[in-house]
PDB file of C-alpha atoms in Angstrom:
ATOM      1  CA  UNK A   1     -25.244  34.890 -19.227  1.00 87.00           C
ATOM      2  CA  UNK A   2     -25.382  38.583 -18.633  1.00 89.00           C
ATOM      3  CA  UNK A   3     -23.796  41.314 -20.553  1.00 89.00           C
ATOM      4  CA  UNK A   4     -22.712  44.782 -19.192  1.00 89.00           C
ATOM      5  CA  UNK A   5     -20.187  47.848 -19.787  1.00 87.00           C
ATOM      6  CA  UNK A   6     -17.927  49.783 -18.681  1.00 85.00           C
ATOM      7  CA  UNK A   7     -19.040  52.813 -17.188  1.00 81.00           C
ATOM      8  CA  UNK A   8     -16.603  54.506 -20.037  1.00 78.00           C
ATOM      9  CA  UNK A   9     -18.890  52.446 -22.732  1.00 82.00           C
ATOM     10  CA  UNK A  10     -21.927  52.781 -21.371  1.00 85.00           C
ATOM     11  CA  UNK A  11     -21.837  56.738 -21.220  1.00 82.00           C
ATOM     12  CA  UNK A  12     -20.454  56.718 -24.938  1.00 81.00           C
ATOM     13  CA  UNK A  13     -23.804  54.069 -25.898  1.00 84.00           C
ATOM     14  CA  UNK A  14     -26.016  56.198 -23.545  1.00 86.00           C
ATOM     15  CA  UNK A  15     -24.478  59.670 -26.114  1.00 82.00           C
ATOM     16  CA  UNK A  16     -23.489  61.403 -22.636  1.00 80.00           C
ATOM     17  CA  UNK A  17     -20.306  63.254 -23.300  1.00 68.00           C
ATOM     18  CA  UNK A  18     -17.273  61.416 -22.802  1.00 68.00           C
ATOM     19  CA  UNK A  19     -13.820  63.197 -22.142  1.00 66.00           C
ATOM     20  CA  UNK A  20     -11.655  62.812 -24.944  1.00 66.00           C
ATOM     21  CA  UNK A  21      -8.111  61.727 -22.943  1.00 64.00           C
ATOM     22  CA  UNK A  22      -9.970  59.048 -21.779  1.00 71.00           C
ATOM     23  CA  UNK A  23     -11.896  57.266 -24.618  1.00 72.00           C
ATOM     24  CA  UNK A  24      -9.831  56.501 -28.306  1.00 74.00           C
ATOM     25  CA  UNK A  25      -7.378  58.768 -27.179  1.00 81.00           C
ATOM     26  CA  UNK A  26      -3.402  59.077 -28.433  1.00 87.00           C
ATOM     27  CA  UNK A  27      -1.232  57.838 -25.528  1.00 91.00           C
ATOM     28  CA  UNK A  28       2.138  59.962 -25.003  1.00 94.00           C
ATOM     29  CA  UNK A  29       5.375  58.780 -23.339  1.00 97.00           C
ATOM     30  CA  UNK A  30       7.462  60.759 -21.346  1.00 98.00           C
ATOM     31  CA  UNK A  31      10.767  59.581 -20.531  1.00 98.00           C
ATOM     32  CA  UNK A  32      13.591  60.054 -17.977  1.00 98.00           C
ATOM     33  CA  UNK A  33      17.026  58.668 -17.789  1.00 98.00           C
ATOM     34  CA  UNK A  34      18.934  59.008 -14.299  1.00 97.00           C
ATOM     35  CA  UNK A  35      22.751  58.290 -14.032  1.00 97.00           C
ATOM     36  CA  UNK A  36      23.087  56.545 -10.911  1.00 97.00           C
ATOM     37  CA  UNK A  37      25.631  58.195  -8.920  1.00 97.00           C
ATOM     38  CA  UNK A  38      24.943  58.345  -5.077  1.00 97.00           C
ATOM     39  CA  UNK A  39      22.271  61.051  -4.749  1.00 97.00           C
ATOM     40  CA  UNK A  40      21.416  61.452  -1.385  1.00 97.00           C
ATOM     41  CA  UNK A  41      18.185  61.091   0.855  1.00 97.00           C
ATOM     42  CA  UNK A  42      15.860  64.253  -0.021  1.00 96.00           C
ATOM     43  CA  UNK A  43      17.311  64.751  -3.255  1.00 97.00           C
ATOM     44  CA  UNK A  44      15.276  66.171  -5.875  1.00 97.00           C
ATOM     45  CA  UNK A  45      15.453  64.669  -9.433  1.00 97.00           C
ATOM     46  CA  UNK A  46      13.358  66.614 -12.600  1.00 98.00           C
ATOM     47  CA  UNK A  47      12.091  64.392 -14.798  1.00 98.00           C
ATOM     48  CA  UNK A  48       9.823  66.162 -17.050  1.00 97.00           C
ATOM     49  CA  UNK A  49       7.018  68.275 -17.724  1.00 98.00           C
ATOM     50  CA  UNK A  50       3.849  67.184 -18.403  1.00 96.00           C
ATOM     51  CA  UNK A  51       1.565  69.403 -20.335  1.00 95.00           C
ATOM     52  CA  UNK A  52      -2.269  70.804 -18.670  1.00 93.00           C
ATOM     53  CA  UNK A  53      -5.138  68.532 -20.375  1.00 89.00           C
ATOM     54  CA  UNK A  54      -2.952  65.324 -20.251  1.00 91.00           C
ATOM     55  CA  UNK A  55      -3.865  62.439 -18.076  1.00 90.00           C
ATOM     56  CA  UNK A  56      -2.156  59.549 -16.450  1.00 92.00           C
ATOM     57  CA  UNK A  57      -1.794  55.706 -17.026  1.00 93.00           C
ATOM     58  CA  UNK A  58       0.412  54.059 -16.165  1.00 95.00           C
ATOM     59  CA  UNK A  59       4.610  54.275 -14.857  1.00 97.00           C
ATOM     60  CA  UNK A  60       7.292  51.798 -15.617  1.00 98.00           C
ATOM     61  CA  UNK A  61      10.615  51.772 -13.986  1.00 98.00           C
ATOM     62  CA  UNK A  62      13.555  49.973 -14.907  1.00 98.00           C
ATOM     63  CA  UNK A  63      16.847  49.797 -13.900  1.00 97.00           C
ATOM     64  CA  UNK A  64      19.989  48.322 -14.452  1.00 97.00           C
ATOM     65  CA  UNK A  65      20.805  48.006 -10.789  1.00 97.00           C
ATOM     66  CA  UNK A  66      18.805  47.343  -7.793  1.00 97.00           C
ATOM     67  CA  UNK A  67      18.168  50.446  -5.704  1.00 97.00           C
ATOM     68  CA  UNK A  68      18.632  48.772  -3.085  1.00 96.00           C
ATOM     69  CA  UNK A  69      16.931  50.287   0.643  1.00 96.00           C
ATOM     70  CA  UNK A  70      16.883  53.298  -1.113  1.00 97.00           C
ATOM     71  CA  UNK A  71      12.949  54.463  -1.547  1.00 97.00           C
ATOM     72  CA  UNK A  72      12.312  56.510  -4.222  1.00 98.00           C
ATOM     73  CA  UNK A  73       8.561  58.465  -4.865  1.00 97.00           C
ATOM     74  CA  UNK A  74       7.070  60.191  -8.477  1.00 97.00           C
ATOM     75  CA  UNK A  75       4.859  63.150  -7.956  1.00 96.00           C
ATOM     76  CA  UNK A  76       5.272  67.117  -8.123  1.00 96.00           C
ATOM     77  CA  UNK A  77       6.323  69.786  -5.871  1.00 96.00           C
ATOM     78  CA  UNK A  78       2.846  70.145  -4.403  1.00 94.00           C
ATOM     79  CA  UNK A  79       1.966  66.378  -3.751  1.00 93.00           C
ATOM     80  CA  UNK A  80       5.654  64.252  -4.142  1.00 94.00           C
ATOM     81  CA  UNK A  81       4.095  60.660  -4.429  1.00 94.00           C
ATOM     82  CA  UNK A  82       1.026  61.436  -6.022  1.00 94.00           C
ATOM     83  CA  UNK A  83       2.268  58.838  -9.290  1.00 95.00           C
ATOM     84  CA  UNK A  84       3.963  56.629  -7.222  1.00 96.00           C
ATOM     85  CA  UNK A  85       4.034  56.303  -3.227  1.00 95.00           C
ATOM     86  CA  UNK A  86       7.927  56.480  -1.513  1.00 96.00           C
ATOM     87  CA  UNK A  87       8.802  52.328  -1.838  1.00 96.00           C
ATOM     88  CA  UNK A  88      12.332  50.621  -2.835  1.00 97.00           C
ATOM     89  CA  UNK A  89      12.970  49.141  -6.294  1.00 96.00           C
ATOM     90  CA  UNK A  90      15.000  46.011  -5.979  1.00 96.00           C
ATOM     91  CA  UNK A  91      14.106  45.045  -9.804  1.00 96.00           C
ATOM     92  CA  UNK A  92      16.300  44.901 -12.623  1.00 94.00           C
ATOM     93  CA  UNK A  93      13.134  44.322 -15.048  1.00 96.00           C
ATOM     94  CA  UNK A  94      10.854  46.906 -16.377  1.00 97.00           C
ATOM     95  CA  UNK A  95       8.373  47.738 -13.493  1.00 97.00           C
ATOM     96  CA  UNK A  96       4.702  49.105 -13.867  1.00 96.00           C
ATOM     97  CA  UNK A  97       3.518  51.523 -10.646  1.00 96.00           C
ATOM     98  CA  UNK A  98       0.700  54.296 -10.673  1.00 93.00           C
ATOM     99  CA  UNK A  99      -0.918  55.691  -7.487  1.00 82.00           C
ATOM    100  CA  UNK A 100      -4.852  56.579  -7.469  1.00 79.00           C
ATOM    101  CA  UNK A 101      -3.908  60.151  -6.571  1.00 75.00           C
ATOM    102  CA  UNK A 102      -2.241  60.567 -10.520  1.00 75.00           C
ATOM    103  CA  UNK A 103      -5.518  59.596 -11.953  1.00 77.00           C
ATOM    104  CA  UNK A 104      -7.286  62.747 -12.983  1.00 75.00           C
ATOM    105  CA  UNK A 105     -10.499  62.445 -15.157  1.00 73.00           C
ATOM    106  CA  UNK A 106      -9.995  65.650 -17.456  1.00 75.00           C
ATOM    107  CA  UNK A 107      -6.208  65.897 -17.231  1.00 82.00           C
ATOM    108  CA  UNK A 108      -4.055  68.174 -15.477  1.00 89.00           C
ATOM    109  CA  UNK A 109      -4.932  71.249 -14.763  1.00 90.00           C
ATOM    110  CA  UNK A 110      -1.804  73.068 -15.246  1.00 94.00           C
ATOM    111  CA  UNK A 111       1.534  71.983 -17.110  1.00 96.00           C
ATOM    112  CA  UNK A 112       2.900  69.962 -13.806  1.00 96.00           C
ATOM    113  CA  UNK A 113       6.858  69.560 -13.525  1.00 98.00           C
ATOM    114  CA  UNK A 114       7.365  65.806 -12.609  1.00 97.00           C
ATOM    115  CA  UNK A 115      10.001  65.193  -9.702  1.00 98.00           C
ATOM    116  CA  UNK A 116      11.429  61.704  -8.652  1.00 97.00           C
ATOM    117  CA  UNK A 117      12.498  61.823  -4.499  1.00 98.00           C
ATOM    118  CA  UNK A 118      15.107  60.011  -2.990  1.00 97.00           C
ATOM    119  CA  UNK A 119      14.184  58.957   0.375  1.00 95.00           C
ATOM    120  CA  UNK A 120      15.702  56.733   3.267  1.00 93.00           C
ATOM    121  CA  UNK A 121      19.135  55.842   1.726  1.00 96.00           C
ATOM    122  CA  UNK A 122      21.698  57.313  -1.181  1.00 97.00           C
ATOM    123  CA  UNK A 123      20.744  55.706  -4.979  1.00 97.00           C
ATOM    124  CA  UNK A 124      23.352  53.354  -5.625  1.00 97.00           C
ATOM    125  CA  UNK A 125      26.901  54.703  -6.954  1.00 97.00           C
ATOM    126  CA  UNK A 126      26.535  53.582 -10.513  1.00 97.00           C
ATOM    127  CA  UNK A 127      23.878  52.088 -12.891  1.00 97.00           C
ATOM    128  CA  UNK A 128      20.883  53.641 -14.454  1.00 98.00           C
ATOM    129  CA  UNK A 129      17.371  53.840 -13.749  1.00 98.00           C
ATOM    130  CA  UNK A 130      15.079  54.835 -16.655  1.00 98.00           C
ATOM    131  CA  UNK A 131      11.425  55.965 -15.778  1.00 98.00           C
ATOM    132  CA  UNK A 132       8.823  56.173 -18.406  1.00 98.00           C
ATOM    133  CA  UNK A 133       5.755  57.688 -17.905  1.00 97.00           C
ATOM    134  CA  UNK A 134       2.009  57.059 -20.346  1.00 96.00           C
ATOM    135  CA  UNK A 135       0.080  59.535 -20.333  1.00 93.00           C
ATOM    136  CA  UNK A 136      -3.373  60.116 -22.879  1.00 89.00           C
ATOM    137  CA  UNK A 137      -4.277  63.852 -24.584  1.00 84.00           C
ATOM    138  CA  UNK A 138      -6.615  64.684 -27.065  1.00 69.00           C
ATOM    139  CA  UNK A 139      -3.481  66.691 -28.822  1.00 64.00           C
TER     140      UNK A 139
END
């Protein structure tokens, strides 16, 4: 039976330098609670900042309502979906979503201002929707 590593491993057993948010790092959560209350298509919803250096893992969504055909997408001003692509959220359990495009070996480059989008149809007229974002930092 054969034995191998991940290429994270393997770099730290071969002594190549390993970025530090990536390997034994501290995992931070950021967290953002929404009031439900009929915000339109194209409207803009802060979140949070995200300090430069810190990268991403993982999303998780929950809400107390379904969102019904409303789509909703994570990113930033300068890419909107790049944590999670424009898609509806019928659940009413805690949801995981990431895109590839969030993933950035190093970090962020810059402290990044985290935006949620409304898209298609209006958020529902009451509930709340509670996104928490992982991300890992040498700090």
């Amino acid at each position: 039976m054969a034995t191998t590593q991940s290429k994270e491993y393997k770099d730290v057993l071969d002594g190549k330098i390993v970025v530090e948010n990536e390997v034994n790092a501290k995992l931070r959560r950021f967290k953002a609670t929404i009031t439900l209350a009929s915000q339109a298509s194209g409207d803009v919803i802060q979140l949070f900042k995200v300090p430069a250096g810190y990268s991403f893992v993982t999303g998780i969504l929950n809400s107390s309502a379904s969102l019904s055909t409303a789509t909703i997408e994570i990113g930033t001003a300068d890419d909107d979906d790049k944590y999670r692509a424009s898609a509806v959220h019928t659940a009413t359990v805690p949801t995981l979503f990431g895109a590839q495009a969030g993933f950035v070996k190093g970090g962020n480059t810059a402290d990044e201002l985290v935006i949620l989008t409304v898209g298609t149809a209006a958020l529902p007229a009451s509930g709340t929707l509670v996104v928490d974002m992982i991300f890992s930092a040498t700090k």
